[in-house]
Amino acid sequence: DFAIEYVGQVQVCMDPVACNYLPIAELPDTCYLPGDPECPNFGPDLEVLGDVFYDSMFHTLLTNNDECLINEGCVTGFGERQIVRFTTWIDNIGTEDYFIGYPTDQPGQFEFDDCHNHWHYEGYAEYVMFDNAGMVLPQVGFKNGFCVLDLTCDTGTAKYTCGNMGITAGCGDYYNSGLECQWVDITDIDPGTYTLVMRVNWDESPDANGSYELRYDNNWAAVCFSFERDADGAIQNFQKYTDCPISFDCAGAPFGTSQPDCEGNCNGAAVKGDVNGSGDLEVGDADTSVLI
């Protein structure tokens, strides 16, 4: 069930000054210059589909013999791992493509994975887990961005691939729960209630065209789950919920990861034990502390 259909050259605005400029355009189309009424409401808008996130989530076991999965942060050890799988579906409901481009053209946005010999887009999907007190569990989170492309289209026409990445306006990209690394590893965490948050473009960066999203309040979704363990450590009574209590970080972002430093400054650089104020813990700090 595979077919390829040529739909013609990409016809979009070719004027770099316009707010709807697209570098991959091959044929000119209507351009909107700054000051045009079309410009303020013209832009990409990534939306995380929370219902898909919830409906697809389930607990299962994985036997890991692959060192690459550890290096990429997918699991934290070898052998039998207890994981929570889920599907990531992100639509672009905006009026402009979310353009990423070729990995070699955006070296600051991509990291090459030597294990599996492919590029990872750094600013895409991120999975962060919080405990019941709203604290981040750093050993559980994971970033995913192997390939961002058009996999499903409602109103748009697919044009992006793994080589030239992006999401067309009216299209979406998804990672099915059955894919490798489409999970979080909960093997080493205590039983209890947790909140798993899926975020996209969390730092609100512009795309490769310099276009900012129209909004950011739909860039995340959260699912709560709880579980118990039996005497052998096996997970029992795994349950998931949608009515997660929202925790706010020190910057006021829902399910954000901004933390106060040791002086109480939100996202500050002060580090406990940094006697000389360099921003890092060094041997000199330890020597000074001993003398004091």
PDB file of N, CA and C in Angstrom, residues 110-179:
ATOM      1  N   PHE A 110      20.966  20.544  15.036  1.00  0.00           N
ATOM      2  CA  PHE A 110      21.015  19.094  14.898  1.00  0.00           C
ATOM      3  C   PHE A 110      22.255  18.525  15.590  1.00  0.00           C
ATOM      4  N   GLU A 111      22.118  17.279  16.011  1.00  0.00           N
ATOM      5  CA  GLU A 111      23.248  16.535  16.566  1.00  0.00           C
ATOM      6  C   GLU A 111      23.302  15.182  15.876  1.00  0.00           C
ATOM      7  N   PHE A 112      24.478  14.810  15.401  1.00  0.00           N
ATOM      8  CA  PHE A 112      24.609  13.531  14.697  1.00  0.00           C
ATOM      9  C   PHE A 112      24.808  12.406  15.706  1.00  0.00           C
ATOM     10  N   ASP A 113      24.000  11.355  15.564  1.00  0.00           N
ATOM     11  CA  ASP A 113      24.077  10.195  16.449  1.00  0.00           C
ATOM     12  C   ASP A 113      24.989   9.142  15.814  1.00  0.00           C
ATOM     13  N   ASP A 114      26.168   8.952  16.381  1.00  0.00           N
ATOM     14  CA  ASP A 114      27.125   7.998  15.843  1.00  0.00           C
ATOM     15  C   ASP A 114      26.658   6.553  16.004  1.00  0.00           C
ATOM     16  N   CYS A 115      25.798   6.320  17.007  1.00  0.00           N
ATOM     17  CA  CYS A 115      25.345   4.957  17.261  1.00  0.00           C
ATOM     18  C   CYS A 115      24.505   4.430  16.097  1.00  0.00           C
ATOM     19  N   HIS A 116      23.508   5.220  15.706  1.00  0.00           N
ATOM     20  CA  HIS A 116      22.584   4.788  14.658  1.00  0.00           C
ATOM     21  C   HIS A 116      22.772   5.544  13.349  1.00  0.00           C
ATOM     22  N   ASN A 117      23.810   6.383  13.306  1.00  0.00           N
ATOM     23  CA  ASN A 117      24.179   7.085  12.067  1.00  0.00           C
ATOM     24  C   ASN A 117      23.033   7.904  11.466  1.00  0.00           C
ATOM     25  N   HIS A 118      22.420   8.726  12.305  1.00  0.00           N
ATOM     26  CA  HIS A 118      21.420   9.654  11.780  1.00  0.00           C
ATOM     27  C   HIS A 118      21.422  10.930  12.619  1.00  0.00           C
ATOM     28  N   TRP A 119      20.770  11.948  12.081  1.00  0.00           N
ATOM     29  CA  TRP A 119      20.704  13.240  12.755  1.00  0.00           C
ATOM     30  C   TRP A 119      19.517  13.294  13.718  1.00  0.00           C
ATOM     31  N   HIS A 120      19.672  14.066  14.792  1.00  0.00           N
ATOM     32  CA  HIS A 120      18.576  14.345  15.714  1.00  0.00           C
ATOM     33  C   HIS A 120      18.321  15.852  15.726  1.00  0.00           C
ATOM     34  N   TYR A 121      17.073  16.227  15.513  1.00  0.00           N
ATOM     35  CA  TYR A 121      16.702  17.630  15.594  1.00  0.00           C
ATOM     36  C   TYR A 121      16.492  17.979  17.066  1.00  0.00           C
ATOM     37  N   GLU A 122      17.264  18.926  17.577  1.00  0.00           N
ATOM     38  CA  GLU A 122      17.336  19.177  19.016  1.00  0.00           C
ATOM     39  C   GLU A 122      16.100  19.868  19.589  1.00  0.00           C
ATOM     40  N   GLY A 123      15.368  20.601  18.765  1.00  0.00           N
ATOM     41  CA  GLY A 123      14.306  21.431  19.329  1.00  0.00           C
ATOM     42  C   GLY A 123      12.910  20.890  19.176  1.00  0.00           C
ATOM     43  N   TYR A 124      12.769  19.562  19.002  1.00  0.00           N
ATOM     44  CA  TYR A 124      11.439  19.025  18.716  1.00  0.00           C
ATOM     45  C   TYR A 124      10.787  18.456  19.987  1.00  0.00           C
ATOM     46  N   ALA A 125      10.316  17.219  19.928  1.00  0.00           N
ATOM     47  CA  ALA A 125       9.547  16.648  21.036  1.00  0.00           C
ATOM     48  C   ALA A 125      10.438  16.351  22.242  1.00  0.00           C
ATOM     49  N   GLU A 126       9.907  16.655  23.413  1.00  0.00           N
ATOM     50  CA  GLU A 126      10.623  16.421  24.666  1.00  0.00           C
ATOM     51  C   GLU A 126       9.647  15.827  25.670  1.00  0.00           C
ATOM     52  N   TYR A 127      10.094  14.797  26.374  1.00  0.00           N
ATOM     53  CA  TYR A 127       9.255  14.139  27.371  1.00  0.00           C
ATOM     54  C   TYR A 127       9.873  14.363  28.742  1.00  0.00           C
ATOM     55  N   VAL A 128       9.106  14.977  29.633  1.00  0.00           N
ATOM     56  CA  VAL A 128       9.604  15.328  30.964  1.00  0.00           C
ATOM     57  C   VAL A 128       8.657  14.734  31.990  1.00  0.00           C
ATOM     58  N   MET A 129       9.213  14.123  33.030  1.00  0.00           N
ATOM     59  CA  MET A 129       8.381  13.500  34.057  1.00  0.00           C
ATOM     60  C   MET A 129       8.536  14.228  35.381  1.00  0.00           C
ATOM     61  N   PHE A 130       7.394  14.427  36.049  1.00  0.00           N
ATOM     62  CA  PHE A 130       7.348  15.135  37.324  1.00  0.00           C
ATOM     63  C   PHE A 130       6.793  14.201  38.390  1.00  0.00           C
ATOM     64  N   ASP A 131       7.301  14.349  39.622  1.00  0.00           N
ATOM     65  CA  ASP A 131       6.733  13.585  40.728  1.00  0.00           C
ATOM     66  C   ASP A 131       5.540  14.329  41.301  1.00  0.00           C
ATOM     67  N   ASN A 132       4.979  13.798  42.384  1.00  0.00           N
ATOM     68  CA  ASN A 132       3.754  14.376  42.948  1.00  0.00           C
ATOM     69  C   ASN A 132       3.984  15.748  43.556  1.00  0.00           C
ATOM     70  N   ALA A 133       5.247  16.092  43.828  1.00  0.00           N
ATOM     71  CA  ALA A 133       5.577  17.399  44.393  1.00  0.00           C
ATOM     72  C   ALA A 133       5.914  18.407  43.304  1.00  0.00           C
ATOM     73  N   GLY A 134       5.806  18.007  42.044  1.00  0.00           N
ATOM     74  CA  GLY A 134       6.098  18.919  40.945  1.00  0.00           C
ATOM     75  C   GLY A 134       7.564  19.025  40.610  1.00  0.00           C
ATOM     76  N   MET A 135       8.394  18.097  41.119  1.00  0.00           N
ATOM     77  CA  MET A 135       9.822  18.117  40.831  1.00  0.00           C
ATOM     78  C   MET A 135      10.126  17.236  39.622  1.00  0.00           C
ATOM     79  N   VAL A 136      11.080  17.683  38.800  1.00  0.00           N
ATOM     80  CA  VAL A 136      11.465  16.948  37.595  1.00  0.00           C
ATOM     81  C   VAL A 136      12.316  15.733  37.960  1.00  0.00           C
ATOM     82  N   LEU A 137      12.046  14.610  37.291  1.00  0.00           N
ATOM     83  CA  LEU A 137      12.874  13.415  37.436  1.00  0.00           C
ATOM     84  C   LEU A 137      13.851  13.388  36.257  1.00  0.00           C
ATOM     85  N   PRO A 138      15.077  13.863  36.442  1.00  0.00           N
ATOM     86  CA  PRO A 138      16.004  13.999  35.315  1.00  0.00           C
ATOM     87  C   PRO A 138      16.407  12.682  34.686  1.00  0.00           C
ATOM     88  N   GLN A 139      16.318  11.571  35.431  1.00  0.00           N
ATOM     89  CA  GLN A 139      16.763  10.294  34.882  1.00  0.00           C
ATOM     90  C   GLN A 139      15.730   9.653  33.964  1.00  0.00           C
ATOM     91  N   VAL A 140      14.532  10.237  33.872  1.00  0.00           N
ATOM     92  CA  VAL A 140      13.458   9.617  33.108  1.00  0.00           C
ATOM     93  C   VAL A 140      13.208  10.323  31.789  1.00  0.00           C
ATOM     94  N   GLY A 141      13.464  11.602  31.696  1.00  0.00           N
ATOM     95  CA  GLY A 141      13.130  12.373  30.506  1.00  0.00           C
ATOM     96  C   GLY A 141      13.901  11.933  29.260  1.00  0.00           C
ATOM     97  N   PHE A 142      13.397  12.388  28.118  1.00  0.00           N
ATOM     98  CA  PHE A 142      13.995  11.980  26.854  1.00  0.00           C
ATOM     99  C   PHE A 142      13.583  12.959  25.768  1.00  0.00           C
ATOM    100  N   LYS A 143      14.483  13.218  24.815  1.00  0.00           N
ATOM    101  CA  LYS A 143      14.176  14.082  23.680  1.00  0.00           C
ATOM    102  C   LYS A 143      14.132  13.252  22.411  1.00  0.00           C
ATOM    103  N   ASN A 144      13.174  13.571  21.557  1.00  0.00           N
ATOM    104  CA  ASN A 144      13.010  12.825  20.321  1.00  0.00           C
ATOM    105  C   ASN A 144      12.948  13.779  19.142  1.00  0.00           C
ATOM    106  N   GLY A 145      13.714  13.513  18.106  1.00  0.00           N
ATOM    107  CA  GLY A 145      13.685  14.365  16.932  1.00  0.00           C
ATOM    108  C   GLY A 145      14.444  13.739  15.789  1.00  0.00           C
ATOM    109  N   PHE A 146      14.292  12.401  15.657  1.00  0.00           N
ATOM    110  CA  PHE A 146      15.031  11.689  14.622  1.00  0.00           C
ATOM    111  C   PHE A 146      14.674  12.221  13.237  1.00  0.00           C
ATOM    112  N   CYS A 147      13.396  12.394  12.973  1.00  0.00           N
ATOM    113  CA  CYS A 147      12.961  12.841  11.654  1.00  0.00           C
ATOM    114  C   CYS A 147      11.628  13.565  11.803  1.00  0.00           C
ATOM    115  N   VAL A 148      11.543  14.792  11.320  1.00  0.00           N
ATOM    116  CA  VAL A 148      10.320  15.592  11.399  1.00  0.00           C
ATOM    117  C   VAL A 148       9.823  15.799   9.967  1.00  0.00           C
ATOM    118  N   LEU A 149       8.676  15.213   9.650  1.00  0.00           N
ATOM    119  CA  LEU A 149       8.202  15.247   8.267  1.00  0.00           C
ATOM    120  C   LEU A 149       6.684  15.180   8.223  1.00  0.00           C
ATOM    121  N   ASP A 150       6.126  15.346   7.036  1.00  0.00           N
ATOM    122  CA  ASP A 150       4.675  15.273   6.829  1.00  0.00           C
ATOM    123  C   ASP A 150       4.255  13.819   6.702  1.00  0.00           C
ATOM    124  N   LEU A 151       3.532  13.313   7.710  1.00  0.00           N
ATOM    125  CA  LEU A 151       3.028  11.950   7.653  1.00  0.00           C
ATOM    126  C   LEU A 151       1.519  11.894   7.495  1.00  0.00           C
ATOM    127  N   THR A 152       0.831  12.964   7.852  1.00  0.00           N
ATOM    128  CA  THR A 152      -0.610  13.009   7.691  1.00  0.00           C
ATOM    129  C   THR A 152      -1.010  14.437   7.365  1.00  0.00           C
ATOM    130  N   CYS A 153      -1.914  14.614   6.426  1.00  0.00           N
ATOM    131  CA  CYS A 153      -2.325  15.950   5.995  1.00  0.00           C
ATOM    132  C   CYS A 153      -3.850  16.035   5.910  1.00  0.00           C
ATOM    133  N   ASP A 154      -4.417  17.079   6.519  1.00  0.00           N
ATOM    134  CA  ASP A 154      -5.851  17.345   6.417  1.00  0.00           C
ATOM    135  C   ASP A 154      -6.131  18.341   5.299  1.00  0.00           C
ATOM    136  N   THR A 155      -5.469  19.492   5.376  1.00  0.00           N
ATOM    137  CA  THR A 155      -5.702  20.544   4.388  1.00  0.00           C
ATOM    138  C   THR A 155      -4.454  20.872   3.582  1.00  0.00           C
ATOM    139  N   GLY A 156      -3.288  20.499   4.067  1.00  0.00           N
ATOM    140  CA  GLY A 156      -2.050  20.801   3.361  1.00  0.00           C
ATOM    141  C   GLY A 156      -1.638  19.678   2.424  1.00  0.00           C
ATOM    142  N   THR A 157      -0.605  19.936   1.652  1.00  0.00           N
ATOM    143  CA  THR A 157      -0.025  18.941   0.754  1.00  0.00           C
ATOM    144  C   THR A 157       1.384  18.621   1.230  1.00  0.00           C
ATOM    145  N   ALA A 158       1.636  17.362   1.537  1.00  0.00           N
ATOM    146  CA  ALA A 158       2.924  16.951   2.101  1.00  0.00           C
ATOM    147  C   ALA A 158       4.080  17.321   1.181  1.00  0.00           C
ATOM    148  N   LYS A 159       5.127  17.885   1.786  1.00  0.00           N
ATOM    149  CA  LYS A 159       6.307  18.234   0.998  1.00  0.00           C
ATOM    150  C   LYS A 159       7.618  17.965   1.737  1.00  0.00           C
ATOM    151  N   TYR A 160       7.569  17.710   3.060  1.00  0.00           N
ATOM    152  CA  TYR A 160       8.798  17.549   3.837  1.00  0.00           C
ATOM    153  C   TYR A 160       9.114  16.088   4.084  1.00  0.00           C
ATOM    154  N   THR A 161      10.428  15.794   4.149  1.00  0.00           N
ATOM    155  CA  THR A 161      10.924  14.437   4.322  1.00  0.00           C
ATOM    156  C   THR A 161      12.018  14.439   5.380  1.00  0.00           C
ATOM    157  N   CYS A 162      12.641  13.268   5.607  1.00  0.00           N
ATOM    158  CA  CYS A 162      13.736  13.182   6.574  1.00  0.00           C
ATOM    159  C   CYS A 162      14.960  13.956   6.093  1.00  0.00           C
ATOM    160  N   GLY A 163      15.087  14.161   4.775  1.00  0.00           N
ATOM    161  CA  GLY A 163      16.218  14.916   4.263  1.00  0.00           C
ATOM    162  C   GLY A 163      16.007  16.401   4.372  1.00  0.00           C
ATOM    163  N   ASN A 164      14.811  16.860   4.084  1.00  0.00           N
ATOM    164  CA  ASN A 164      14.451  18.276   4.180  1.00  0.00           C
ATOM    165  C   ASN A 164      13.261  18.361   5.129  1.00  0.00           C
ATOM    166  N   MET A 165      13.541  18.637   6.400  1.00  0.00           N
ATOM    167  CA  MET A 165      12.542  18.449   7.451  1.00  0.00           C
ATOM    168  C   MET A 165      11.629  19.655   7.634  1.00  0.00           C
ATOM    169  N   GLY A 166      10.446  19.365   8.178  1.00  0.00           N
ATOM    170  CA  GLY A 166       9.478  20.396   8.498  1.00  0.00           C
ATOM    171  C   GLY A 166       8.091  19.799   8.563  1.00  0.00           C
ATOM    172  N   ILE A 167       7.096  20.635   8.903  1.00  0.00           N
ATOM    173  CA  ILE A 167       5.698  20.210   8.894  1.00  0.00           C
ATOM    174  C   ILE A 167       4.899  21.268   8.139  1.00  0.00           C
ATOM    175  N   THR A 168       4.265  20.859   7.056  1.00  0.00           N
ATOM    176  CA  THR A 168       3.458  21.756   6.248  1.00  0.00           C
ATOM    177  C   THR A 168       2.235  22.218   7.039  1.00  0.00           C
ATOM    178  N   ALA A 169       1.814  23.459   6.829  1.00  0.00           N
ATOM    179  CA  ALA A 169       0.573  23.935   7.428  1.00  0.00           C
ATOM    180  C   ALA A 169      -0.571  23.031   6.981  1.00  0.00           C
ATOM    181  N   GLY A 170      -1.327  22.513   7.949  1.00  0.00           N
ATOM    182  CA  GLY A 170      -2.407  21.588   7.638  1.00  0.00           C
ATOM    183  C   GLY A 170      -1.990  20.139   7.648  1.00  0.00           C
ATOM    184  N   CYS A 171      -0.738  19.861   8.022  1.00  0.00           N
ATOM    185  CA  CYS A 171      -0.229  18.487   8.086  1.00  0.00           C
ATOM    186  C   CYS A 171       0.285  18.190   9.499  1.00  0.00           C
ATOM    187  N   GLY A 172       0.721  16.961   9.711  1.00  0.00           N
ATOM    188  CA  GLY A 172       1.213  16.571  11.018  1.00  0.00           C
ATOM    189  C   GLY A 172       2.264  15.488  10.928  1.00  0.00           C
ATOM    190  N   ASP A 173       2.983  15.309  12.027  1.00  0.00           N
ATOM    191  CA  ASP A 173       4.017  14.293  12.143  1.00  0.00           C
ATOM    192  C   ASP A 173       3.714  13.468  13.384  1.00  0.00           C
ATOM    193  N   TYR A 174       3.949  12.164  13.328  1.00  0.00           N
ATOM    194  CA  TYR A 174       3.714  11.351  14.518  1.00  0.00           C
ATOM    195  C   TYR A 174       4.744  10.239  14.640  1.00  0.00           C
ATOM    196  N   TYR A 175       5.007   9.890  15.901  1.00  0.00           N
ATOM    197  CA  TYR A 175       5.856   8.756  16.241  1.00  0.00           C
ATOM    198  C   TYR A 175       4.951   7.734  16.926  1.00  0.00           C
ATOM    199  N   ASN A 176       4.745   6.586  16.288  1.00  0.00           N
ATOM    200  CA  ASN A 176       3.870   5.562  16.847  1.00  0.00           C
ATOM    201  C   ASN A 176       4.479   4.944  18.093  1.00  0.00           C
ATOM    202  N   SER A 177       3.636   4.492  19.009  1.00  0.00           N
ATOM    203  CA  SER A 177       4.111   3.924  20.275  1.00  0.00           C
ATOM    204  C   SER A 177       4.954   2.673  20.081  1.00  0.00           C
ATOM    205  N   GLY A 178       4.862   2.035  18.923  1.00  0.00           N
ATOM    206  CA  GLY A 178       5.639   0.836  18.682  1.00  0.00           C
ATOM    207  C   GLY A 178       7.056   1.098  18.227  1.00  0.00           C
ATOM    208  N   LEU A 179       7.402   2.359  17.983  1.00  0.00           N
ATOM    209  CA  LEU A 179       8.739   2.691  17.506  1.00  0.00           C
ATOM    210  C   LEU A 179       9.778   2.611  18.631  1.00  0.00           C
TER     211      LEU A 179
END
